[in-house]
Amino acid sequence: GAAEERFEVSVWPDQALVKYGQSLTVNCSTTCPDPGPGGIETLLKKTEVGKGPQWKKFLLEDVTQNSILQCFFSCAGIQKDINLGITVYQPPEQVIVELQPAWVAVDEAFTVTCRVPRVTPLENLTLTLLQDDRELRRKNFRSLAMASQRAEVTISVKAQWVDDRCNFSCRAELDLNSRGGGLFHSNSALQILRLFGSRELLATVPTLWGLIQFIMAFLFSSLLLISWQNFLRARKSGSLHFWRLGWQKRLPEGYHQ
């Protein structure tokens, strides 16, 4: 009759977001009062876990890839179906940032690379490279998602004095709000850049100059002490006049009195 011709088929959930390797329960139902054969068609491993006159429930196990599931029912010889897209996601649990090289001379280039070994879907990922709290580069993969595309971003930087001992890190964000999920984010460990070369040499100049000043002061003090001791001995022995003559002989002619 008319009811059979106007029957509908529905599936729950209407969009499926499944964490990698997890399971999903799917309910396929119809408004047909006396339905014929019905169920789901999928390449995933499925198990029927419940049923009623107008519905069937299935458990999909170990979901590791995106797929499209078809829910169908027939009514009075007419079959209708509806598709369910299943999206697998994997949060960015491990974020790695690398400096190459980790020690660099001033005005030389070094690279900062951020990569996430396991994350999906790639088109919802954003990677942000940071130097301390300053954003160096942000990359989203919305228009770049391909089978060969890796979750990686690299930037080349010329080292400056201010970069010494700076912290470099990376933040990964997987935004699944548009797919009915949430926002997943993770941060890398900090990597510290070290500079070498002329800066260390410049840093030693004040120390060397201080050492030279100390040595000169020590020598001058020693000479004064020796002269004072000689003066005292000459005075005690009564030869002060000869001691003064000795000093006068050492002085230029203009200094004699």
PDB file of N, CA and C in Angstrom, residues 127-172:
ATOM      1  N   LEU A 127      49.993  22.440  12.355  1.00  0.00           N
ATOM      2  CA  LEU A 127      51.261  22.409  13.091  1.00  0.00           C
ATOM      3  C   LEU A 127      51.790  23.833  13.219  1.00  0.00           C
ATOM      4  N   THR A 128      52.254  24.178  14.419  1.00  0.00           N
ATOM      5  CA  THR A 128      52.779  25.520  14.680  1.00  0.00           C
ATOM      6  C   THR A 128      54.159  25.408  15.313  1.00  0.00           C
ATOM      7  N   LEU A 129      55.163  25.995  14.647  1.00  0.00           N
ATOM      8  CA  LEU A 129      56.516  26.044  15.193  1.00  0.00           C
ATOM      9  C   LEU A 129      56.670  27.300  16.042  1.00  0.00           C
ATOM     10  N   LEU A 130      57.282  27.137  17.219  1.00  0.00           N
ATOM     11  CA  LEU A 130      57.425  28.248  18.161  1.00  0.00           C
ATOM     12  C   LEU A 130      58.883  28.420  18.576  1.00  0.00           C
ATOM     13  N   GLN A 131      59.302  29.687  18.678  1.00  0.00           N
ATOM     14  CA  GLN A 131      60.579  30.034  19.311  1.00  0.00           C
ATOM     15  C   GLN A 131      60.243  30.774  20.587  1.00  0.00           C
ATOM     16  N   ASP A 132      60.486  30.120  21.721  1.00  0.00           N
ATOM     17  CA  ASP A 132      59.948  30.583  22.998  1.00  0.00           C
ATOM     18  C   ASP A 132      58.426  30.698  22.838  1.00  0.00           C
ATOM     19  N   ASP A 133      57.865  31.899  22.961  1.00  0.00           N
ATOM     20  CA  ASP A 133      56.417  32.057  22.775  1.00  0.00           C
ATOM     21  C   ASP A 133      56.067  32.693  21.433  1.00  0.00           C
ATOM     22  N   ARG A 134      57.063  32.883  20.584  1.00  0.00           N
ATOM     23  CA  ARG A 134      56.832  33.555  19.296  1.00  0.00           C
ATOM     24  C   ARG A 134      56.586  32.528  18.197  1.00  0.00           C
ATOM     25  N   GLU A 135      55.544  32.759  17.418  1.00  0.00           N
ATOM     26  CA  GLU A 135      55.190  31.838  16.338  1.00  0.00           C
ATOM     27  C   GLU A 135      56.114  32.054  15.147  1.00  0.00           C
ATOM     28  N   LEU A 136      56.800  30.984  14.730  1.00  0.00           N
ATOM     29  CA  LEU A 136      57.687  31.048  13.571  1.00  0.00           C
ATOM     30  C   LEU A 136      56.954  30.704  12.282  1.00  0.00           C
ATOM     31  N   ARG A 137      56.137  29.653  12.348  1.00  0.00           N
ATOM     32  CA  ARG A 137      55.393  29.239  11.163  1.00  0.00           C
ATOM     33  C   ARG A 137      54.214  28.375  11.576  1.00  0.00           C
ATOM     34  N   ARG A 138      53.131  28.551  10.834  1.00  0.00           N
ATOM     35  CA  ARG A 138      51.932  27.737  11.043  1.00  0.00           C
ATOM     36  C   ARG A 138      51.559  27.095   9.707  1.00  0.00           C
ATOM     37  N   LYS A 139      51.264  25.815   9.759  1.00  0.00           N
ATOM     38  CA  LYS A 139      50.909  25.101   8.532  1.00  0.00           C
ATOM     39  C   LYS A 139      49.686  24.235   8.778  1.00  0.00           C
ATOM     40  N   ASN A 140      48.687  24.397   7.930  1.00  0.00           N
ATOM     41  CA  ASN A 140      47.549  23.476   7.964  1.00  0.00           C
ATOM     42  C   ASN A 140      47.561  22.650   6.689  1.00  0.00           C
ATOM     43  N   PHE A 141      46.975  21.486   6.770  1.00  0.00           N
ATOM     44  CA  PHE A 141      47.037  20.511   5.682  1.00  0.00           C
ATOM     45  C   PHE A 141      45.689  20.368   4.983  1.00  0.00           C
ATOM     46  N   ARG A 142      44.856  21.376   5.136  1.00  0.00           N
ATOM     47  CA  ARG A 142      43.484  21.292   4.625  1.00  0.00           C
ATOM     48  C   ARG A 142      43.459  21.044   3.125  1.00  0.00           C
ATOM     49  N   SER A 143      44.309  21.731   2.399  1.00  0.00           N
ATOM     50  CA  SER A 143      44.309  21.589   0.942  1.00  0.00           C
ATOM     51  C   SER A 143      45.461  20.726   0.445  1.00  0.00           C
ATOM     52  N   LEU A 144      46.181  20.121   1.381  1.00  0.00           N
ATOM     53  CA  LEU A 144      47.369  19.354   1.000  1.00  0.00           C
ATOM     54  C   LEU A 144      47.248  17.873   1.302  1.00  0.00           C
ATOM     55  N   ALA A 145      46.109  17.462   1.839  1.00  0.00           N
ATOM     56  CA  ALA A 145      45.984  16.080   2.297  1.00  0.00           C
ATOM     57  C   ALA A 145      46.029  15.115   1.115  1.00  0.00           C
ATOM     58  N   MET A 146      47.088  14.331   1.080  1.00  0.00           N
ATOM     59  CA  MET A 146      47.235  13.296   0.060  1.00  0.00           C
ATOM     60  C   MET A 146      47.812  12.069   0.741  1.00  0.00           C
ATOM     61  N   ALA A 147      47.738  10.971   0.046  1.00  0.00           N
ATOM     62  CA  ALA A 147      48.225   9.721   0.634  1.00  0.00           C
ATOM     63  C   ALA A 147      49.713   9.804   0.961  1.00  0.00           C
ATOM     64  N   SER A 148      50.467  10.566   0.131  1.00  0.00           N
ATOM     65  CA  SER A 148      51.917  10.642   0.328  1.00  0.00           C
ATOM     66  C   SER A 148      52.324  11.795   1.242  1.00  0.00           C
ATOM     67  N   GLN A 149      51.375  12.637   1.605  1.00  0.00           N
ATOM     68  CA  GLN A 149      51.695  13.804   2.431  1.00  0.00           C
ATOM     69  C   GLN A 149      52.012  13.393   3.864  1.00  0.00           C
ATOM     70  N   ARG A 150      53.097  13.952   4.399  1.00  0.00           N
ATOM     71  CA  ARG A 150      53.469  13.653   5.781  1.00  0.00           C
ATOM     72  C   ARG A 150      53.115  14.826   6.683  1.00  0.00           C
ATOM     73  N   ALA A 151      52.833  14.508   7.927  1.00  0.00           N
ATOM     74  CA  ALA A 151      52.529  15.549   8.916  1.00  0.00           C
ATOM     75  C   ALA A 151      53.845  16.147   9.387  1.00  0.00           C
ATOM     76  N   GLU A 152      54.354  17.111   8.607  1.00  0.00           N
ATOM     77  CA  GLU A 152      55.683  17.661   8.872  1.00  0.00           C
ATOM     78  C   GLU A 152      55.759  19.094   8.378  1.00  0.00           C
ATOM     79  N   VAL A 153      56.497  19.915   9.105  1.00  0.00           N
ATOM     80  CA  VAL A 153      56.752  21.290   8.682  1.00  0.00           C
ATOM     81  C   VAL A 153      58.194  21.627   9.046  1.00  0.00           C
ATOM     82  N   THR A 154      58.879  22.323   8.133  1.00  0.00           N
ATOM     83  CA  THR A 154      60.287  22.681   8.329  1.00  0.00           C
ATOM     84  C   THR A 154      60.493  24.147   7.977  1.00  0.00           C
ATOM     85  N   ILE A 155      61.348  24.801   8.749  1.00  0.00           N
ATOM     86  CA  ILE A 155      61.690  26.195   8.471  1.00  0.00           C
ATOM     87  C   ILE A 155      63.193  26.361   8.647  1.00  0.00           C
ATOM     88  N   SER A 156      63.797  27.203   7.795  1.00  0.00           N
ATOM     89  CA  SER A 156      65.223  27.499   7.886  1.00  0.00           C
ATOM     90  C   SER A 156      65.402  28.896   8.476  1.00  0.00           C
ATOM     91  N   VAL A 157      66.302  29.008   9.440  1.00  0.00           N
ATOM     92  CA  VAL A 157      66.506  30.267  10.168  1.00  0.00           C
ATOM     93  C   VAL A 157      67.998  30.581  10.207  1.00  0.00           C
ATOM     94  N   LYS A 158      68.351  31.875  10.075  1.00  0.00           N
ATOM     95  CA  LYS A 158      69.743  32.298  10.236  1.00  0.00           C
ATOM     96  C   LYS A 158      69.971  32.661  11.700  1.00  0.00           C
ATOM     97  N   ALA A 159      70.979  32.045  12.290  1.00  0.00           N
ATOM     98  CA  ALA A 159      71.229  32.216  13.723  1.00  0.00           C
ATOM     99  C   ALA A 159      71.725  33.626  14.043  1.00  0.00           C
ATOM    100  N   GLN A 160      71.160  34.220  15.086  1.00  0.00           N
ATOM    101  CA  GLN A 160      71.569  35.524  15.604  1.00  0.00           C
ATOM    102  C   GLN A 160      71.958  35.369  17.076  1.00  0.00           C
ATOM    103  N   TRP A 161      72.629  36.418  17.603  1.00  0.00           N
ATOM    104  CA  TRP A 161      73.046  36.346  19.010  1.00  0.00           C
ATOM    105  C   TRP A 161      71.870  36.044  19.926  1.00  0.00           C
ATOM    106  N   VAL A 162      70.734  36.657  19.646  1.00  0.00           N
ATOM    107  CA  VAL A 162      69.586  36.528  20.551  1.00  0.00           C
ATOM    108  C   VAL A 162      69.004  35.122  20.545  1.00  0.00           C
ATOM    109  N   ASP A 163      69.414  34.298  19.574  1.00  0.00           N
ATOM    110  CA  ASP A 163      68.866  32.939  19.495  1.00  0.00           C
ATOM    111  C   ASP A 163      69.554  31.974  20.455  1.00  0.00           C
ATOM    112  N   ASP A 164      70.693  32.386  21.024  1.00  0.00           N
ATOM    113  CA  ASP A 164      71.423  31.477  21.911  1.00  0.00           C
ATOM    114  C   ASP A 164      70.571  31.103  23.119  1.00  0.00           C
ATOM    115  N   ARG A 165      70.467  29.812  23.371  1.00  0.00           N
ATOM    116  CA  ARG A 165      69.707  29.240  24.485  1.00  0.00           C
ATOM    117  C   ARG A 165      68.193  29.452  24.345  1.00  0.00           C
ATOM    118  N   CYS A 166      67.736  29.773  23.156  1.00  0.00           N
ATOM    119  CA  CYS A 166      66.284  29.896  22.940  1.00  0.00           C
ATOM    120  C   CYS A 166      65.646  28.507  22.888  1.00  0.00           C
ATOM    121  N   ASN A 167      64.398  28.462  23.319  1.00  0.00           N
ATOM    122  CA  ASN A 167      63.645  27.214  23.287  1.00  0.00           C
ATOM    123  C   ASN A 167      62.827  27.135  22.004  1.00  0.00           C
ATOM    124  N   PHE A 168      62.899  25.995  21.349  1.00  0.00           N
ATOM    125  CA  PHE A 168      62.088  25.745  20.162  1.00  0.00           C
ATOM    126  C   PHE A 168      61.146  24.584  20.457  1.00  0.00           C
ATOM    127  N   SER A 169      59.899  24.746  20.030  1.00  0.00           N
ATOM    128  CA  SER A 169      58.898  23.711  20.291  1.00  0.00           C
ATOM    129  C   SER A 169      57.877  23.698  19.161  1.00  0.00           C
ATOM    130  N   CYS A 170      56.966  22.740  19.237  1.00  0.00           N
ATOM    131  CA  CYS A 170      55.942  22.597  18.204  1.00  0.00           C
ATOM    132  C   CYS A 170      54.622  22.216  18.863  1.00  0.00           C
ATOM    133  N   ARG A 171      53.557  22.819  18.355  1.00  0.00           N
ATOM    134  CA  ARG A 171      52.213  22.505  18.843  1.00  0.00           C
ATOM    135  C   ARG A 171      51.397  21.907  17.699  1.00  0.00           C
ATOM    136  N   ALA A 172      50.760  20.772  17.967  1.00  0.00           N
ATOM    137  CA  ALA A 172      49.909  20.108  16.975  1.00  0.00           C
ATOM    138  C   ALA A 172      48.459  20.168  17.436  1.00  0.00           C
TER     139      ALA A 172
END
